[in-house]
PDB file of C-alpha atoms in Angstrom:
ATOM      1  CA  MET S   1     230.345 160.694   7.481  1.00 49.00           C
ATOM      2  CA  ARG S   2     231.813 163.860   8.462  1.00 52.00           C
ATOM      3  CA  LYS S   3     235.568 164.773   7.729  1.00 48.00           C
ATOM      4  CA  THR S   4     235.821 164.620  11.956  1.00 48.00           C
ATOM      5  CA  GLU S   5     234.180 161.280  12.098  1.00 50.00           C
ATOM      6  CA  ALA S   6     236.271 159.585   9.584  1.00 49.00           C
ATOM      7  CA  PHE S   7     239.963 160.731  11.380  1.00 46.00           C
ATOM      8  CA  LEU S   8     238.398 160.205  14.746  1.00 43.00           C
ATOM      9  CA  TYR S   9     237.056 156.674  13.468  1.00 48.00           C
ATOM     10  CA  THR S  10     240.803 156.346  12.098  1.00 50.00           C
ATOM     11  CA  LEU S  11     241.893 156.947  15.222  1.00 52.00           C
ATOM     12  CA  ASN S  12     239.805 154.002  16.706  1.00 53.00           C
ATOM     13  CA  MET S  13     237.853 156.833  18.242  1.00 52.00           C
ATOM     14  CA  PRO S  14     234.623 155.843  16.600  1.00 54.00           C
ATOM     15  CA  GLY S  15     231.086 157.697  17.505  1.00 54.00           C
ATOM     16  CA  VAL S  16     233.111 160.768  19.244  1.00 51.00           C
ATOM     17  CA  LEU S  17     233.172 163.666  17.270  1.00 54.00           C
ATOM     18  CA  MET S  18     235.805 166.363  17.377  1.00 53.00           C
ATOM     19  CA  SER S  19     233.988 168.789  19.319  1.00 55.00           C
ATOM     20  CA  ASP S  20     233.144 166.277  22.126  1.00 52.00           C
ATOM     21  CA  LEU S  21     236.873 165.742  22.452  1.00 50.00           C
ATOM     22  CA  ILE S  22     237.697 167.907  25.785  1.00 52.00           C
ATOM     23  CA  VAL S  23     241.506 169.120  26.875  1.00 50.00           C
ATOM     24  CA  ALA S  24     242.635 168.644  29.858  1.00 52.00           C
ATOM     25  CA  PRO S  25     244.465 171.791  31.935  1.00 59.00           C
ATOM     26  CA  ALA S  26     247.469 171.325  32.792  1.00 67.00           C
ATOM     27  CA  ASP S  27     247.971 169.981  36.246  1.00 82.00           C
ATOM     28  CA  SER S  28     250.349 171.950  38.386  1.00 87.00           C
ATOM     29  CA  LEU S  29     253.136 169.600  37.968  1.00 87.00           C
ATOM     30  CA  SER S  30     253.426 169.896  34.258  1.00 88.00           C
ATOM     31  CA  ILE S  31     253.173 173.679  35.076  1.00 90.00           C
ATOM     32  CA  ILE S  32     256.200 173.689  37.153  1.00 92.00           C
ATOM     33  CA  ALA S  33     258.209 171.272  34.485  1.00 92.00           C
ATOM     34  CA  GLY S  34     257.524 174.505  32.227  1.00 92.00           C
ATOM     35  CA  VAL S  35     259.084 176.580  34.080  1.00 94.00           C
ATOM     36  CA  PHE S  36     261.787 174.855  34.604  1.00 96.00           C
ATOM     37  CA  PHE S  37     262.384 174.263  31.039  1.00 95.00           C
ATOM     38  CA  VAL S  38     261.717 177.567  30.116  1.00 96.00           C
ATOM     39  CA  ILE S  39     264.730 178.560  32.620  1.00 96.00           C
ATOM     40  CA  GLY S  40     267.073 175.730  31.728  1.00 96.00           C
ATOM     41  CA  ALA S  41     266.271 177.004  28.024  1.00 95.00           C
ATOM     42  CA  LEU S  42     267.014 180.366  28.563  1.00 95.00           C
ATOM     43  CA  LEU S  43     270.559 179.264  30.452  1.00 94.00           C
ATOM     44  CA  THR S  44     271.587 177.662  27.397  1.00 93.00           C
ATOM     45  CA  LEU S  45     271.092 179.739  25.240  1.00 94.00           C
ATOM     46  CA  LEU S  46     272.475 182.372  27.522  1.00 92.00           C
ATOM     47  CA  ALA S  47     275.819 180.220  27.586  1.00 91.00           C
ATOM     48  CA  GLY S  48     276.039 180.725  22.810  1.00 91.00           C
ATOM     49  CA  ILE S  49     275.258 183.849  23.298  1.00 93.00           C
ATOM     50  CA  GLY S  50     277.731 184.214  25.616  1.00 90.00           C
ATOM     51  CA  LEU S  51     280.459 181.913  23.261  1.00 88.00           C
ATOM     52  CA  VAL S  52     279.888 184.168  20.443  1.00 91.00           C
ATOM     53  CA  ARG S  53     279.818 187.550  22.123  1.00 91.00           C
ATOM     54  CA  LEU S  54     282.860 187.237  24.870  1.00 86.00           C
ATOM     55  CA  GLN S  55     286.661 187.863  23.795  1.00 84.00           C
ATOM     56  CA  GLY S  56     289.248 185.949  25.256  1.00 81.00           C
ATOM     57  CA  LEU S  57     289.482 182.204  26.207  1.00 82.00           C
ATOM     58  CA  LEU S  58     288.717 182.102  29.534  1.00 82.00           C
ATOM     59  CA  ALA S  59     285.825 184.426  29.709  1.00 83.00           C
ATOM     60  CA  ARG S  60     284.423 182.157  26.831  1.00 85.00           C
ATOM     61  CA  MET S  61     285.269 179.340  28.557  1.00 86.00           C
ATOM     62  CA  HIS S  62     283.151 180.571  31.327  1.00 85.00           C
ATOM     63  CA  ALA S  63     280.167 181.087  29.501  1.00 86.00           C
ATOM     64  CA  GLY S  64     280.011 178.053  28.076  1.00 85.00           C
ATOM     65  CA  THR S  65     280.449 175.976  31.523  1.00 87.00           C
ATOM     66  CA  LYS S  66     279.021 177.406  34.064  1.00 87.00           C
ATOM     67  CA  PRO S  67     274.861 178.554  32.161  1.00 89.00           C
ATOM     68  CA  GLN S  68     275.342 175.014  30.073  1.00 89.00           C
ATOM     69  CA  LEU S  69     275.413 172.791  33.421  1.00 91.00           C
ATOM     70  CA  MET S  70     273.145 175.266  34.611  1.00 94.00           C
ATOM     71  CA  GLY S  71     270.800 175.079  31.869  1.00 94.00           C
ATOM     72  CA  LEU S  72     270.898 171.295  31.855  1.00 94.00           C
ATOM     73  CA  ILE S  73     270.581 170.905  35.576  1.00 95.00           C
ATOM     74  CA  PHE S  74     267.349 172.375  35.136  1.00 96.00           C
ATOM     75  CA  MET S  75     266.062 170.700  32.256  1.00 95.00           C
ATOM     76  CA  CYS S  76     266.615 167.221  33.637  1.00 95.00           C
ATOM     77  CA  ILE S  77     264.526 168.958  36.850  1.00 95.00           C
ATOM     78  CA  GLY S  78     262.087 169.887  34.593  1.00 94.00           C
ATOM     79  CA  LEU S  79     261.325 166.373  32.561  1.00 93.00           C
ATOM     80  CA  ALA S  80     262.117 164.060  35.589  1.00 92.00           C
ATOM     81  CA  ILE S  81     259.017 166.270  37.292  1.00 91.00           C
ATOM     82  CA  GLU S  82     257.374 165.984  34.323  1.00 89.00           C
ATOM     83  CA  LEU S  83     257.897 162.370  33.231  1.00 89.00           C
ATOM     84  CA  ARG S  84     257.063 161.485  36.698  1.00 87.00           C
ATOM     85  CA  SER S  85     259.330 158.091  36.838  1.00 87.00           C
ATOM     86  CA  TRP S  86     262.093 156.486  39.570  1.00 89.00           C
ATOM     87  CA  ARG S  87     263.684 154.789  36.517  1.00 91.00           C
ATOM     88  CA  ILE S  88     263.646 158.360  34.156  1.00 90.00           C
ATOM     89  CA  ALA S  89     264.991 160.391  37.669  1.00 91.00           C
ATOM     90  CA  LEU S  90     267.947 157.990  38.378  1.00 94.00           C
ATOM     91  CA  ILE S  91     269.002 158.222  34.791  1.00 94.00           C
ATOM     92  CA  LEU S  92     268.820 161.400  34.865  1.00 94.00           C
ATOM     93  CA  GLY S  93     270.957 161.896  37.755  1.00 95.00           C
ATOM     94  CA  LEU S  94     273.406 160.030  36.629  1.00 96.00           C
ATOM     95  CA  VAL S  95     273.582 162.209  33.411  1.00 95.00           C
ATOM     96  CA  LEU S  96     273.568 165.057  35.688  1.00 95.00           C
ATOM     97  CA  PHE S  97     277.012 164.059  37.561  1.00 96.00           C
ATOM     98  CA  LEU S  98     278.528 162.889  34.509  1.00 95.00           C
ATOM     99  CA  GLN S  99     278.342 166.242  33.513  1.00 93.00           C
ATOM    100  CA  MET S 100     278.906 167.851  37.063  1.00 93.00           C
ATOM    101  CA  VAL S 101     282.259 165.431  36.798  1.00 93.00           C
ATOM    102  CA  SER S 102     283.188 165.819  33.405  1.00 92.00           C
ATOM    103  CA  VAL S 103     282.751 169.615  32.508  1.00 90.00           C
ATOM    104  CA  PRO S 104     285.269 170.567  35.075  1.00 88.00           C
ATOM    105  CA  VAL S 105     288.041 168.597  34.145  1.00 91.00           C
ATOM    106  CA  GLY S 106     287.303 169.397  30.083  1.00 89.00           C
ATOM    107  CA  SER S 107     287.580 173.529  30.616  1.00 88.00           C
ATOM    108  CA  HIS S 108     290.830 172.803  33.297  1.00 86.00           C
ATOM    109  CA  LEU S 109     291.995 170.882  30.295  1.00 89.00           C
ATOM    110  CA  LEU S 110     291.599 173.931  27.906  1.00 87.00           C
ATOM    111  CA  ALA S 111     292.994 176.487  29.708  1.00 84.00           C
ATOM    112  CA  ARG S 112     295.502 174.772  30.090  1.00 84.00           C
ATOM    113  CA  ALA S 113     295.978 173.635  26.648  1.00 86.00           C
ATOM    114  CA  GLY S 114     295.222 177.522  26.147  1.00 84.00           C
ATOM    115  CA  TYR S 115     298.048 178.847  28.332  1.00 81.00           C
ATOM    116  CA  ARG S 116     300.942 176.639  27.268  1.00 80.00           C
ATOM    117  CA  THR S 117     300.110 177.529  23.592  1.00 84.00           C
ATOM    118  CA  GLY S 118     300.377 180.795  24.490  1.00 79.00           C
ATOM    119  CA  HIS S 119     296.277 182.541  24.233  1.00 78.00           C
ATOM    120  CA  ILE S 120     295.894 183.265  26.847  1.00 77.00           C
ATOM    121  CA  THR S 121     297.730 186.891  28.648  1.00 72.00           C
ATOM    122  CA  GLU S 122     298.878 187.447  31.734  1.00 73.00           C
ATOM    123  CA  ASP S 123     297.361 190.446  32.044  1.00 72.00           C
ATOM    124  CA  VAL S 124     293.896 188.724  32.085  1.00 71.00           C
ATOM    125  CA  LEU S 125     295.317 186.621  34.895  1.00 72.00           C
ATOM    126  CA  GLU S 126     295.234 187.718  39.363  1.00 73.00           C
ATOM    127  CA  ALA S 127     297.706 184.524  39.830  1.00 73.00           C
ATOM    128  CA  ASP S 128     299.988 183.331  37.971  1.00 74.00           C
ATOM    129  CA  GLU S 129     300.696 179.852  39.656  1.00 75.00           C
ATOM    130  CA  LEU S 130     301.012 177.690  36.842  1.00 75.00           C
ATOM    131  CA  THR S 131     304.376 179.902  35.444  1.00 77.00           C
ATOM    132  CA  ALA S 132     306.086 178.505  38.310  1.00 79.00           C
ATOM    133  CA  ASP S 133     305.229 174.718  37.804  1.00 79.00           C
ATOM    134  CA  LEU S 134     305.861 174.807  34.629  1.00 78.00           C
ATOM    135  CA  ARG S 135     309.251 175.976  34.889  1.00 83.00           C
ATOM    136  CA  ILE S 136     309.999 173.340  38.344  1.00 87.00           C
ATOM    137  CA  ALA S 137     308.721 170.205  35.746  1.00 84.00           C
ATOM    138  CA  GLN S 138     311.267 171.846  32.873  1.00 85.00           C
ATOM    139  CA  GLU S 139     313.927 171.677  35.125  1.00 87.00           C
ATOM    140  CA  GLN S 140     312.957 168.129  36.160  1.00 89.00           C
ATOM    141  CA  MET S 141     312.764 167.296  32.701  1.00 90.00           C
ATOM    142  CA  GLN S 142     316.416 168.581  31.547  1.00 89.00           C
ATOM    143  CA  GLU S 143     317.727 167.115  34.985  1.00 88.00           C
ATOM    144  CA  GLU S 144     316.385 163.457  34.008  1.00 87.00           C
ATOM    145  CA  HIS S 145     317.928 163.979  30.087  1.00 88.00           C
ATOM    146  CA  ASN S 146     321.235 164.808  31.745  1.00 86.00           C
ATOM    147  CA  LEU S 147     321.216 162.483  34.161  1.00 86.00           C
ATOM    148  CA  HIS S 148     320.752 159.595  30.493  1.00 86.00           C
ATOM    149  CA  ILE S 149     322.719 161.628  28.540  1.00 85.00           C
ATOM    150  CA  ALA S 150     325.754 160.821  31.937  1.00 82.00           C
ATOM    151  CA  GLN S 151     324.012 156.837  31.553  1.00 86.00           C
ATOM    152  CA  ASP S 152     324.743 156.711  28.496  1.00 81.00           C
ATOM    153  CA  ALA S 153     328.277 157.916  28.100  1.00 80.00           C
ATOM    154  CA  LYS S 154     328.981 155.917  30.776  1.00 81.00           C
ATOM    155  CA  ASN S 155     327.607 152.811  29.288  1.00 81.00           C
ATOM    156  CA  SER S 156     329.236 153.199  25.931  1.00 80.00           C
ATOM    157  CA  GLN S 157     333.008 153.226  27.569  1.00 80.00           C
ATOM    158  CA  ASN S 158     332.474 150.003  29.502  1.00 76.00           C
ATOM    159  CA  SER S 159     331.944 148.314  26.230  1.00 68.00           C
TER     160      SER S 159
END
Protein backbone atom coordinates (compact mmCIF):
# COMPACT_ATOMS: atom_id res chain seq x y z
CA MET A 1 0.00 0.00 0.00
CA ARG A 2 1.42 3.38 -0.99
CA LYS A 3 1.52 6.39 1.37
CA THR A 4 -1.34 8.19 -0.34
CA GLU A 5 -3.48 5.06 -0.25
CA ALA A 6 -2.74 4.58 3.45
CA PHE A 7 -3.58 8.25 4.13
CA LEU A 8 -6.87 8.08 2.24
CA TYR A 9 -7.72 4.78 3.88
CA THR A 10 -7.43 6.43 7.28
CA LEU A 11 -9.88 9.08 6.01
CA ASN A 12 -12.38 6.30 5.17
CA MET A 13 -11.75 6.73 1.46
CA PRO A 14 -10.31 3.36 0.46
CA GLY A 15 -9.51 2.89 -3.20
CA VAL A 16 -9.24 6.63 -3.95
CA LEU A 17 -5.81 7.97 -4.82
CA MET A 18 -4.69 11.52 -4.15
CA SER A 19 -4.35 12.06 -7.90
CA ASP A 20 -8.01 11.11 -8.31
CA LEU A 21 -9.19 13.92 -6.06
CA ILE A 22 -10.31 16.99 -7.94
CA VAL A 23 -10.40 20.35 -6.24
CA ALA A 24 -13.68 21.99 -7.11
CA PRO A 25 -13.46 25.59 -8.27
CA ALA A 26 -14.93 28.17 -5.96
CA ASP A 27 -18.46 29.16 -6.80
CA SER A 28 -19.40 32.78 -7.34
CA LEU A 29 -20.90 33.22 -3.86
CA SER A 30 -17.66 32.09 -2.24
CA ILE A 31 -15.74 34.60 -4.32
CA ILE A 32 -18.15 37.38 -3.32
CA ALA A 33 -17.82 36.33 0.34
CA GLY A 34 -14.02 36.42 -0.04
CA VAL A 35 -14.20 39.96 -1.38
CA PHE A 36 -16.28 40.99 1.64
CA PHE A 37 -13.74 39.30 3.96
CA VAL A 38 -10.84 41.16 2.36
CA ILE A 39 -12.61 44.52 2.53
CA GLY A 40 -13.58 43.90 6.17
CA ALA A 41 -10.05 42.89 7.07
CA LEU A 42 -8.60 45.97 5.38
CA LEU A 43 -11.01 48.27 7.21
CA THR A 44 -10.17 46.62 10.53
CA LEU A 45 -6.46 46.97 9.76
CA LEU A 46 -7.05 50.62 8.90
CA ALA A 47 -8.75 51.12 12.28
CA GLY A 48 -5.79 49.57 14.07
CA ILE A 49 -3.28 51.70 12.19
CA GLY A 50 -5.35 54.81 12.94
CA LEU A 51 -5.36 54.02 16.66
CA VAL A 52 -1.58 53.83 16.67
CA ARG A 53 -0.72 56.64 14.27
CA LEU A 54 -3.25 59.42 14.91
CA GLN A 55 -2.71 62.05 17.57
CA GLY A 56 -5.31 63.16 20.08
CA LEU A 57 -8.23 61.45 21.72
CA LEU A 58 -10.89 62.52 19.23
CA ALA A 59 -8.94 61.41 16.16
CA ARG A 60 -8.17 58.05 17.73
CA MET A 61 -11.81 57.58 18.72
CA HIS A 62 -12.87 58.27 15.15
CA ALA A 63 -10.35 55.77 13.81
CA GLY A 64 -11.34 53.17 16.37
CA THR A 65 -15.08 53.31 15.82
CA LYS A 66 -16.04 54.00 12.22
CA PRO A 67 -13.66 51.76 10.22
CA GLN A 68 -13.85 49.03 12.85
CA LEU A 69 -17.64 48.92 12.69
CA MET A 70 -17.63 49.00 8.88
CA GLY A 71 -15.04 46.21 8.87
CA LEU A 72 -17.25 44.13 11.15
CA ILE A 73 -20.25 44.75 8.87
CA PHE A 74 -18.32 43.56 5.81
CA MET A 75 -16.97 40.52 7.68
CA CYS A 76 -20.44 39.52 8.89
CA ILE A 77 -21.93 39.91 5.41
CA GLY A 78 -19.13 37.77 3.99
CA LEU A 79 -19.66 35.14 6.67
CA ALA A 80 -23.42 35.07 6.06
CA ILE A 81 -22.84 34.64 2.31
CA GLU A 82 -20.25 31.91 2.83
CA LEU A 83 -22.22 29.88 5.38
CA ARG A 84 -25.59 30.33 3.60
CA SER A 85 -27.68 29.72 6.71
CA TRP A 86 -30.61 31.85 7.86
CA ARG A 87 -29.93 30.94 11.48
CA ILE A 88 -26.33 32.16 11.24
CA ALA A 89 -27.47 35.27 9.33
CA LEU A 90 -29.92 36.14 12.12
CA ILE A 91 -27.22 35.72 14.76
CA LEU A 92 -24.83 37.90 12.73
CA GLY A 93 -27.60 40.48 12.33
CA LEU A 94 -28.02 40.54 16.11
CA VAL A 95 -24.26 40.98 16.53
CA LEU A 96 -24.27 43.88 14.08
CA PHE A 97 -27.27 45.51 15.76
CA LEU A 98 -25.66 45.32 19.19
CA GLN A 99 -22.40 46.74 17.84
CA MET A 100 -24.21 49.57 16.05
CA VAL A 101 -25.97 50.47 19.29
CA SER A 102 -23.04 50.12 21.68
CA VAL A 103 -20.16 51.63 19.68
CA PRO A 104 -21.62 55.17 19.43
CA VAL A 105 -22.66 55.13 23.09
CA GLY A 106 -19.22 53.95 24.20
CA SER A 107 -17.40 56.51 22.08
CA HIS A 108 -19.69 59.28 23.38
CA LEU A 109 -18.95 58.32 26.98
CA LEU A 110 -15.23 58.13 26.24
CA ALA A 111 -15.28 61.59 24.63
CA ARG A 112 -17.21 63.06 27.52
CA ALA A 113 -14.80 61.56 30.05
CA GLY A 114 -11.85 62.84 28.01
CA TYR A 115 -13.37 66.31 27.93
CA ARG A 116 -13.99 66.38 31.68
CA THR A 117 -10.47 65.18 32.49
CA GLY A 118 -8.84 67.73 30.19
CA HIS A 119 -7.58 65.37 27.48
CA ILE A 120 -9.47 67.33 24.82
CA THR A 121 -8.32 70.89 24.26
CA GLU A 122 -10.71 73.61 23.15
CA ASP A 123 -8.64 74.51 20.08
CA VAL A 124 -9.58 71.23 18.34
CA LEU A 125 -13.33 71.75 18.90
CA GLU A 126 -15.45 73.55 16.36
CA ALA A 127 -18.36 73.95 18.78
CA ASP A 128 -18.22 73.57 22.55
CA GLU A 129 -21.72 72.97 23.89
CA LEU A 130 -20.63 70.87 26.84
CA THR A 131 -19.03 73.73 28.80
CA ALA A 132 -22.35 75.57 29.18
CA ASP A 133 -24.15 72.35 30.15
CA LEU A 134 -21.50 71.53 32.75
CA ARG A 135 -21.68 75.06 34.18
CA ILE A 136 -25.50 74.86 34.49
CA ALA A 137 -25.27 71.42 36.12
CA GLN A 138 -22.66 72.68 38.57
CA GLU A 139 -24.81 75.69 39.50
CA GLN A 140 -27.83 73.42 40.06
CA MET A 141 -25.78 71.11 42.27
CA GLN A 142 -24.50 74.10 44.27
CA GLU A 143 -28.07 75.38 44.75
CA GLU A 144 -29.24 71.94 45.92
CA HIS A 145 -26.26 71.72 48.27
CA ASN A 146 -27.03 75.17 49.74
CA LEU A 147 -30.70 74.18 50.13
CA HIS A 148 -29.73 71.01 52.03
CA ILE A 149 -27.40 72.97 54.30
CA ALA A 150 -30.18 75.50 55.03
CA GLN A 151 -32.66 72.70 55.78
CA ASP A 152 -30.14 70.94 58.05
CA ALA A 153 -29.52 74.22 59.92
CA LYS A 154 -33.27 74.79 60.29
CA ASN A 155 -33.80 71.22 61.54
CA SER A 156 -30.97 71.55 64.08
CA GLN A 157 -32.49 74.84 65.43
CA ASN A 158 -35.90 73.20 65.86
CA SER A 159 -34.52 70.29 67.83
